[in-house]
Coordinates of N, CA and C in Angstrom, one line a residue:
M1 N -83.5 25.0 -25.8 CA -83.0 24.2 -26.7 C -81.6 24.3 -26.6
A2 N -81.2 25.7 -27.5 CA -79.7 25.6 -28.4 C -79.0 25.9 -26.7
M3 N -79.5 26.0 -25.3 CA -78.2 25.7 -24.4 C -78.5 23.8 -24.8
E4 N -79.2 23.4 -25.0 CA -78.6 22.0 -24.5 C -78.0 21.0 -25.4
K5 N -78.5 21.8 -27.0 CA -77.4 21.6 -27.5 C -76.7 22.0 -27.9
S6 N -75.3 22.6 -27.1 CA -74.3 23.1 -26.9 C -73.5 22.4 -25.7
E7 N -74.1 22.3 -25.0 CA -73.9 21.5 -23.8 C -73.8 20.1 -24.2
K8 N -74.8 19.6 -25.1 CA -74.1 18.1 -25.5 C -73.2 17.8 -26.1
K9 N -73.0 19.2 -26.7 CA -72.1 18.9 -28.5 C -70.2 18.7 -27.2
R10 N -70.6 20.0 -25.8 CA -69.4 20.0 -25.2 C -69.1 18.5 -24.3
K11 N -70.2 18.1 -24.2 CA -70.0 16.7 -23.0 C -69.1 15.5 -24.5
D12 N -69.8 15.4 -25.8 CA -69.2 14.7 -27.1 C -68.0 15.2 -26.7
K13 N -67.6 16.7 -27.1 CA -66.1 16.7 -27.2 C -64.9 16.0 -26.3
V14 N -65.5 15.8 -25.3 CA -65.4 15.7 -23.9 C -65.2 13.9 -24.2
K15 N -66.0 13.5 -24.2 CA -65.8 12.2 -24.4 C -65.3 12.0 -25.7
T16 N -65.0 12.0 -26.9 CA -64.2 12.1 -27.9 C -62.5 11.8 -27.8
K17 N -62.5 13.5 -26.5 CA -61.1 13.8 -26.6 C -60.2 12.4 -25.3
F18 N -61.0 12.1 -24.4 CA -60.2 11.2 -23.8 C -60.8 9.6 -24.1
T19 N -60.9 8.7 -25.4 CA -61.4 7.6 -25.4 C -59.8 7.2 -25.8
F20 N -60.4 6.0 -25.8 CA -58.7 5.5 -26.4 C -59.1 4.5 -28.0
N21 N -60.2 5.1 -28.6 CA -60.6 4.5 -29.6 C -60.4 5.1 -31.4
S22 N -60.1 6.7 -30.8 CA -58.7 7.0 -31.5 C -57.6 6.6 -31.9
V23 N -57.2 7.1 -33.5 CA -56.1 6.8 -33.5 C -54.9 7.5 -32.9
K24 N -55.4 8.8 -33.2 CA -54.5 10.1 -32.6 C -53.8 9.5 -31.0
T25 N -55.1 9.0 -30.3 CA -55.3 8.4 -28.8 C -53.8 7.4 -28.6
K26 N -54.3 6.3 -29.7 CA -53.7 5.0 -29.4 C -51.6 5.6 -30.1
L27 N -51.8 6.0 -31.2 CA -50.6 6.2 -31.1 C -49.8 7.2 -30.0
I28 N -50.5 8.1 -29.5 CA -49.3 9.5 -28.7 C -49.1 8.1 -27.0
L29 N -50.2 7.1 -27.4 CA -50.1 6.3 -25.9 C -49.1 5.3 -26.3
Y30 N -49.0 4.9 -27.6 CA -47.8 3.5 -27.8 C -46.6 4.6 -27.8
F31 N -46.2 6.0 -28.3 CA -45.3 6.0 -28.4 C -44.5 6.5 -27.6
S32 N -45.6 7.0 -26.6 CA -45.0 7.8 -24.6 C -44.1 6.4 -24.5
I33 N -45.3 5.3 -24.3 CA -44.4 4.0 -23.4 C -43.3 3.7 -24.4
L34 N -43.0 3.8 -25.1 CA -41.8 3.1 -26.4 C -40.6 4.0 -25.8
I35 N -41.3 5.9 -25.7 CA -40.2 6.2 -25.2 C -39.7 6.2 -23.9
L36 N -40.8 5.8 -23.0 CA -40.7 5.4 -21.4 C -39.2 4.3 -21.3
I37 N -39.3 3.5 -22.1 CA -38.9 1.6 -22.5 C -37.4 2.2 -23.0
S38 N -37.8 3.0 -24.1 CA -36.2 3.4 -24.4 C -35.0 4.5 -23.4
S39 N -36.1 5.2 -22.5 CA -35.2 6.2 -21.8 C -34.7 5.0 -20.4
L40 N -35.3 4.1 -20.1 CA -35.3 3.4 -19.0 C -34.4 2.7 -19.8
T41 N -34.6 1.9 -20.4 CA -33.4 0.4 -21.1 C -31.9 2.0 -21.3
T42 N -31.7 2.8 -21.7 CA -30.6 3.9 -21.8 C -30.0 4.0 -20.7
G43 N -31.0 4.6 -19.8 CA -30.5 4.9 -18.1 C -29.4 3.9 -17.8
I44 N -30.0 2.4 -17.6 CA -30.1 1.4 -16.9 C -29.1 1.0 -17.6
V45 N -28.1 1.0 -19.0 CA -27.1 0.6 -19.9 C -25.8 1.4 -19.2
G46 N -26.4 3.1 -19.3 CA -25.4 3.7 -19.0 C -24.7 3.7 -17.6
L47 N -25.8 3.4 -16.9 CA -25.2 3.2 -15.4 C -24.6 2.5 -15.1
R48 N -24.8 1.2 -15.6 CA -23.4 -0.3 -16.0 C -22.1 0.5 -16.4
A49 N -22.5 0.8 -17.6 CA -21.4 1.0 -18.1 C -20.5 1.9 -17.5
S50 N -21.6 3.4 -16.9 CA -19.9 4.0 -15.9 C -20.0 3.1 -14.7
K51 N -20.6 2.5 -14.0 CA -20.1 1.6 -12.9 C -19.4 0.4 -13.0
A52 N -18.6 -0.1 -14.5 CA -18.2 -0.6 -14.6 C -16.6 -0.2 -14.6
A53 N -16.6 1.5 -15.7 CA -15.8 2.0 -16.2 C -15.0 2.4 -14.8
I54 N -16.1 2.8 -13.6 CA -15.1 3.4 -12.4 C -14.5 2.4 -11.6
I55 N -15.3 1.5 -11.1 CA -14.6 -0.1 -10.8 C -13.1 -0.6 -11.4
R56 N -13.4 -0.3 -12.8 CA -11.6 -0.5 -13.4 C -10.5 0.3 -13.3
A57 N -11.3 2.0 -13.8 CA -10.0 2.7 -13.0 C -9.6 2.8 -11.4
T58 N -11.0 2.5 -11.0 CA -10.2 2.6 -9.0 C -9.7 0.7 -9.0
E59 N -9.7 -0.5 -9.6 CA -8.5 -1.2 -9.6 C -7.6 -0.8 -10.2
E60 N -7.2 -0.4 -11.4 CA -6.0 0.0 -11.8 C -5.1 0.8 -11.6
S61 N -5.7 1.5 -10.7 CA -5.2 2.6 -9.5 C -4.8 2.1 -8.2
L62 N -5.4 1.3 -7.7 CA -4.7 0.2 -6.7 C -3.8 -0.4 -6.9
V63 N -3.8 -1.2 -8.4 CA -2.4 -1.5 -8.3 C -1.6 -0.9 -9.0
S64 N -1.9 0.5 -9.1 CA -1.0 1.2 -9.1 C 0.2 1.5 -7.8
L65 N -0.7 2.3 -7.1 CA -0.3 2.9 -5.7 C 0.1 1.5 -5.1
A66 N 0.0 0.3 -5.1 CA 0.3 -1.2 -4.4 C 2.1 -0.9 -5.7
Y67 N 1.7 -1.1 -6.1 CA 3.7 -0.9 -7.4 C 4.3 0.8 -6.4
D68 N 4.0 1.6 -6.5 CA 4.9 2.3 -6.4 C 4.8 2.2 -4.5
G69 N 4.2 2.3 -3.8 CA 4.4 1.7 -2.3 C 5.8 0.5 -2.3
A70 N 5.5 -0.5 -3.1 CA 6.4 -2.0 -2.9 C 7.8 -0.7 -3.5
K71 N 8.1 -0.2 -4.4 CA 9.4 0.3 -4.7 C 9.7 1.2 -3.8
L72 N 8.8 2.2 -3.0 CA 9.3 2.8 -2.1 C 10.0 2.1 -1.2
T73 N 9.5 1.2 -0.6 CA 9.7 0.5 0.4 C 11.2 -0.3 0.2
K74 N 11.0 -0.8 -1.0 CA 12.7 -1.3 -1.9 C 13.4 -0.8 -2.0
S75 N 13.7 0.4 -2.3 CA 14.7 2.0 -2.1 C 14.8 2.3 -0.5
N76 N 13.8 2.3 0.4 CA 14.0 3.0 2.0 C 14.5 1.8 2.6
I77 N 14.6 0.1 2.1 CA 15.6 -0.7 2.9 C 16.8 -1.0 2.3
E78 N 17.2 -0.5 0.3 CA 18.2 -0.8 0.0 C 18.8 0.5 0.7
K79 N 19.0 1.6 0.9 CA 19.4 2.8 1.3 C 19.8 2.4 2.6
E80 N 19.2 1.9 3.1 CA 19.5 1.4 5.2 C 20.5 0.6 4.5
L81 N 20.1 -0.3 3.7 CA 21.5 -1.3 4.0 C 23.5 -0.8 3.1
R82 N 23.1 0.5 2.6 CA 23.7 0.7 2.2 C 24.5 1.7 2.7
T83 N 23.4 2.1 3.9 CA 24.1 3.0 5.1 C 25.2 2.2 6.1
I84 N 24.2 1.2 6.7 CA 25.2 0.3 7.0 C 26.5 -0.4 7.1
E85 N 26.4 -0.4 5.5 CA 28.3 -0.8 4.6 C 28.4 0.3 4.7
L86 N 28.3 1.4 4.4 CA 29.1 2.6 5.0 C 29.7 2.6 6.3
I87 N 28.6 2.3 6.8 CA 29.6 2.4 8.4 C 30.4 1.4 8.9
S88 N 30.4 0.7 8.7 CA 31.0 -0.7 8.5 C 32.5 -0.6 8.1
H89 N 32.7 0.3 6.5 CA 34.3 0.8 6.5 C 34.7 1.6 7.1
R90 N 34.6 2.3 8.1 CA 35.3 3.1 9.2 C 35.5 2.3 9.7
K91 N 36.8 2.7 10.2 CA 38.2 2.4 10.7 C 37.6 2.0 12.3
E92 N 37.0 2.9 12.9 CA 36.9 2.5 14.4 C 36.0 1.0 14.1
I93 N 35.6 1.0 13.2 CA 34.4 -0.3 13.1 C 35.3 -1.6 12.9
Q94 N 36.1 -1.1 11.9 CA 36.8 -2.3 11.7 C 38.0 -3.4 12.2
S95 N 38.0 -2.2 13.5 CA 39.2 -2.4 14.7 C 38.8 -3.8 15.6
M96 N 37.4 -3.9 15.9 CA 36.8 -4.9 16.4 C 37.1 -5.1 17.9
D97 N 37.0 -3.1 18.1 CA 37.4 -3.6 19.7 C 36.5 -2.5 19.9
L98 N 35.3 -3.3 20.9 CA 34.8 -2.7 21.5 C 33.9 -1.4 21.8
E99 N 35.3 -1.6 22.8 CA 35.2 0.1 23.4 C 35.5 1.3 22.6
I100 N 35.9 0.8 20.9 CA 36.0 2.0 20.0 C 34.6 1.9 19.0
Q101 N 34.5 0.8 18.9 CA 33.3 0.4 18.0 C 31.9 1.2 18.3
L102 N 31.5 0.8 19.4 CA 30.2 1.0 20.4 C 29.9 2.4 20.7
P103 N 31.1 3.2 20.7 CA 31.2 4.8 21.0 C 31.0 5.5 19.4
A104 N 31.8 4.7 18.4 CA 31.3 5.2 17.1 C 30.2 4.7 16.2
L105 N 29.3 4.1 17.1 CA 27.6 3.3 16.2 C 27.0 4.3 17.4
E106 N 27.5 4.9 18.3 CA 26.0 5.6 19.2 C 26.2 6.9 18.7
D107 N 27.4 7.6 17.9 CA 27.8 8.9 16.9 C 26.9 8.3 15.8
E108 N 27.0 6.9 15.2 CA 26.0 7.0 13.8 C 24.3 7.0 14.0
L109 N 24.5 6.0 15.3 CA 22.7 6.0 15.0 C 22.2 7.8 14.6
K110 N 22.9 8.7 15.4 CA 21.9 10.4 15.3 C 21.4 10.6 14.1
W111 N 22.0 10.2 12.9 CA 22.2 10.0 12.1 C 21.1 9.6 10.9
T112 N 21.5 8.0 11.3 CA 20.7 7.2 10.9 C 19.2 6.9 11.2
S113 N 18.1 5.9 10.6 CA 16.9 5.7 10.8 C 16.5 4.6 11.8
F114 N 17.8 4.0 12.4 CA 18.0 2.7 13.0 C 17.7 3.0 14.7
I115 N 17.0 2.1 15.2 CA 17.0 2.0 16.6 C 17.7 1.8 17.5
D116 N 18.3 1.1 16.8 CA 20.2 0.4 17.9 C 21.2 -0.1 16.5
M117 N 22.3 -0.3 16.8 CA 23.1 -1.1 16.2 C 23.9 -1.4 16.9
G118 N 25.0 -3.0 16.5 CA 25.9 -3.5 17.1 C 26.3 -4.1 16.6
V119 N 27.0 -4.6 17.1 CA 28.2 -5.5 16.4 C 28.3 -7.3 16.3
V120 N 28.6 -8.6 16.0 CA 28.6 -9.5 15.9 C 30.2 -10.0 15.7
D121 N 30.7 -10.2 16.8 CA 32.0 -11.6 17.0 C 31.5 -12.7 15.7
L122 N 32.5 -13.2 15.3 CA 32.2 -14.7 15.0 C 31.8 -16.1 15.1
E123 N 31.4 -15.6 16.4 CA 30.6 -16.4 17.1 C 29.2 -16.3 17.0
G124 N 29.2 -14.9 16.9 CA 27.5 -15.0 16.6 C 27.2 -14.2 17.6
N125 N 27.9 -13.9 18.9 CA 27.5 -12.6 20.0 C 27.3 -11.6 19.5
A126 N 26.3 -10.6 20.0 CA 25.8 -9.8 19.5 C 26.0 -8.3 20.7
Y127 N 26.5 -7.5 20.3 CA 27.2 -6.5 21.1 C 26.0 -4.8 20.9
Y128 N 25.1 -4.6 21.7 CA 23.9 -3.3 21.0 C 24.6 -2.4 21.9
T129 N 25.0 -0.8 21.2 CA 25.0 -0.1 21.9 C 23.8 1.0 23.3
D130 N 23.4 -0.3 22.9 CA 22.3 0.4 24.7 C 22.8 -0.7 25.5
G131 N 23.8 -1.8 25.3 CA 24.4 -2.3 26.6 C 24.2 -3.5 26.4
S132 N 22.9 -4.2 25.9 CA 23.0 -5.5 25.6 C 23.0 -6.2 24.9
T133 N 22.9 -7.7 25.4 CA 23.9 -8.2 24.3 C 22.8 -9.5 23.5
A134 N 23.3 -10.4 22.6 CA 22.2 -11.7 22.2 C 23.4 -12.7 21.7
K135 N 22.6 -13.5 21.3 CA 23.2 -14.7 20.7 C 22.5 -15.0 20.0
L136 N 23.1 -14.3 18.1 CA 22.6 -14.5 16.9 C 23.3 -15.0 16.6
G137 N 24.0 -15.8 16.6 CA 24.8 -16.7 15.5 C 24.0 -17.8 14.7
D138 N 22.6 -17.8 15.3 CA 21.9 -19.4 14.3 C 21.3 -18.3 13.3
R139 N 20.5 -17.3 13.5 CA 19.8 -16.4 12.5 C 20.7 -16.3 11.1
D140 N 19.8 -16.7 10.0 CA 20.5 -16.6 8.4 C 20.9 -15.2 8.4
Y141 N 20.6 -14.2 8.8 CA 20.7 -12.9 8.4 C 22.7 -13.0 9.0
I142 N 22.6 -13.2 10.1 CA 24.0 -13.5 10.4 C 24.9 -14.1 10.2
K143 N 24.2 -15.5 9.5 CA 25.3 -16.3 9.1 C 25.4 -15.7 7.5
Q144 N 24.3 -15.4 6.8 CA 24.9 -14.8 5.6 C 25.7 -12.9 5.8
A145 N 25.7 -12.3 6.7 CA 27.1 -11.7 6.8 C 28.5 -11.7 7.4
L146 N 28.3 -12.8 8.4 CA 29.5 -13.4 8.8 C 30.4 -14.0 7.5
A147 N 29.7 -14.9 6.5 CA 30.0 -14.8 5.4 C 30.4 -14.4 4.4
G148 N 30.0 -12.8 4.7 CA 30.5 -12.3 3.5 C 29.8 -11.0 2.7
D149 N 28.6 -11.3 2.9 CA 27.1 -10.9 1.9 C 26.2 -10.0 2.6
S150 N 25.8 -8.8 2.3 CA 25.1 -8.2 3.6 C 23.7 -8.8 3.0
S151 N 23.0 -8.8 3.8 CA 21.6 -9.4 3.9 C 20.8 -8.5 5.1
I152 N 19.5 -9.0 5.0 CA 18.0 -7.9 5.5 C 16.6 -9.7 6.2
S153 N 16.7 -9.4 7.2 CA 16.0 -10.3 7.7 C 14.3 -9.7 7.3
D154 N 14.4 -11.3 7.5 CA 12.2 -10.6 7.7 C 11.7 -10.2 8.7
I155 N 10.8 -9.9 8.6 CA 10.2 -8.7 10.3 C 10.0 -10.0 11.2
I156 N 10.5 -10.0 12.1 CA 11.1 -10.7 13.1 C 10.9 -10.3 14.1
D157 N 10.3 -11.3 15.4 CA 10.6 -10.7 17.4 C 11.8 -10.8 17.6
S158 N 12.3 -9.3 17.5 CA 13.3 -9.1 18.6 C 13.5 -9.8 19.9
K159 N 15.0 -10.1 20.2 CA 15.2 -11.3 21.5 C 15.2 -9.8 22.2
I160 N 15.8 -8.6 22.1 CA 16.3 -7.5 22.8 C 14.8 -7.2 23.2
I161 N 14.4 -6.1 22.3 CA 13.2 -5.4 22.3 C 11.5 -5.9 22.8
E162 N 11.4 -6.8 22.2 CA 10.2 -7.6 22.6 C 9.4 -7.2 21.8
D163 N 9.7 -6.7 20.3 CA 8.7 -6.4 19.2 C 9.2 -6.7 17.8
K164 N 8.0 -6.8 16.5 CA 8.9 -6.6 15.5 C 9.5 -6.1 15.2
V165 N 10.4 -6.6 14.4 CA 11.7 -5.5 13.4 C 12.5 -5.9 12.4
L166 N 13.0 -5.6 11.9 CA 13.7 -5.4 10.4 C 14.9 -5.5 10.7
M167 N 16.1 -6.5 10.6 CA 17.2 -6.7 10.9 C 18.2 -6.1 9.9
F168 N 19.3 -5.7 9.5 CA 20.2 -5.3 8.6 C 21.5 -5.8 9.1
A169 N 22.3 -6.5 8.4 CA 23.7 -6.8 8.8 C 24.5 -6.5 7.6
T170 N 25.7 -6.6 7.7 CA 26.7 -6.6 7.2 C 28.1 -7.6 7.4
P171 N 28.9 -7.2 6.5 CA 30.0 -8.0 7.2 C 31.0 -7.1 7.9
I172 N 31.7 -7.3 8.2 CA 32.9 -5.9 9.0 C 34.1 -6.9 8.2
K173 N 34.6 -6.5 7.5 CA 35.8 -6.8 6.7 C 37.2 -6.3 7.3
S174 N 38.2 -6.5 7.7 CA 39.4 -5.6 8.0 C 41.1 -6.9 6.9
E175 N 41.5 -5.9 6.1 CA 42.6 -6.5 4.8 C 41.9 -7.5 4.4
G176 N 40.6 -7.4 4.0 CA 39.6 -8.1 3.0 C 39.4 -9.7 4.0
K177 N 39.4 -9.4 5.6 CA 38.6 -11.1 5.2 C 37.7 -10.4 6.9
V178 N 36.3 -11.4 6.6 CA 35.4 -10.6 7.8 C 36.0 -11.2 9.2
V179 N 35.6 -9.8 9.9 CA 36.0 -10.6 11.3 C 34.8 -10.0 11.9
G180 N 34.2 -10.0 11.3 CA 32.7 -9.8 12.4 C 31.4 -9.1 11.4
A181 N 30.4 -8.9 12.3 CA 29.3 -8.3 11.3 C 28.5 -6.9 11.9
L182 N 28.5 -6.2 11.4 CA 27.7 -4.6 11.8 C 26.1 -4.9 11.8
I183 N 25.3 -5.0 12.8 CA 23.8 -4.5 12.6 C 22.8 -4.0 12.9
G184 N 22.0 -3.8 12.4 CA 21.3 -2.4 13.0 C 19.7 -2.6 12.7
R185 N 18.9 -2.2 13.9 CA 17.5 -3.0 14.0 C 16.6 -1.4 13.7
R186 N 15.9 -1.8 12.8 CA 14.7 -0.8 12.7 C 13.2 -1.6 12.9
H187 N 12.5 -0.6 13.7 CA 11.4 -1.4 14.0 C 10.0 -1.6 12.5
G188 N 9.4 -2.9 12.8 CA 9.0 -3.8 11.8 C 7.8 -3.2 10.9
N189 N 7.5 -1.7 11.8 CA 6.2 -1.6 11.4 C 6.5 -0.7 9.8

């Protein structure tokens, strides 16, 4: 009988441990649920804030990279325009004698990034170092150069190499008067 009593006491203790009727068990359950909900809420809010911060930082970086790329492109274009302007001041180029100009331009091509260079007369006829010719008098960048201002074309389809190119043009002046234009062709990519 003593064994039965001790066994009954053990069963009663087990029953009372796992019942939800006690205040202690209810408090543990409620606080556990409350901690779980607050942890989940904090985690979700933290993830959303982190995601927004990462997106914002990435967008700012992309804008900065685009701005830097544009500055670099502008700098390269200005450098090429200054190069062709310097070449136009050579006496050989100002002579407007193709037999003198074209060999001089072939020498200049070696240290520039142009794929070809040429001379345009006042009628808009272009003569390139590779021996090709073209009528370019209708192009805006040629009109500007023959009017006395250096210019750069948009990316255009070349009549000569049948590819996208960027054309640079500057006036050739002799004794203060425009006598033609010097042009340089670069790939448009």
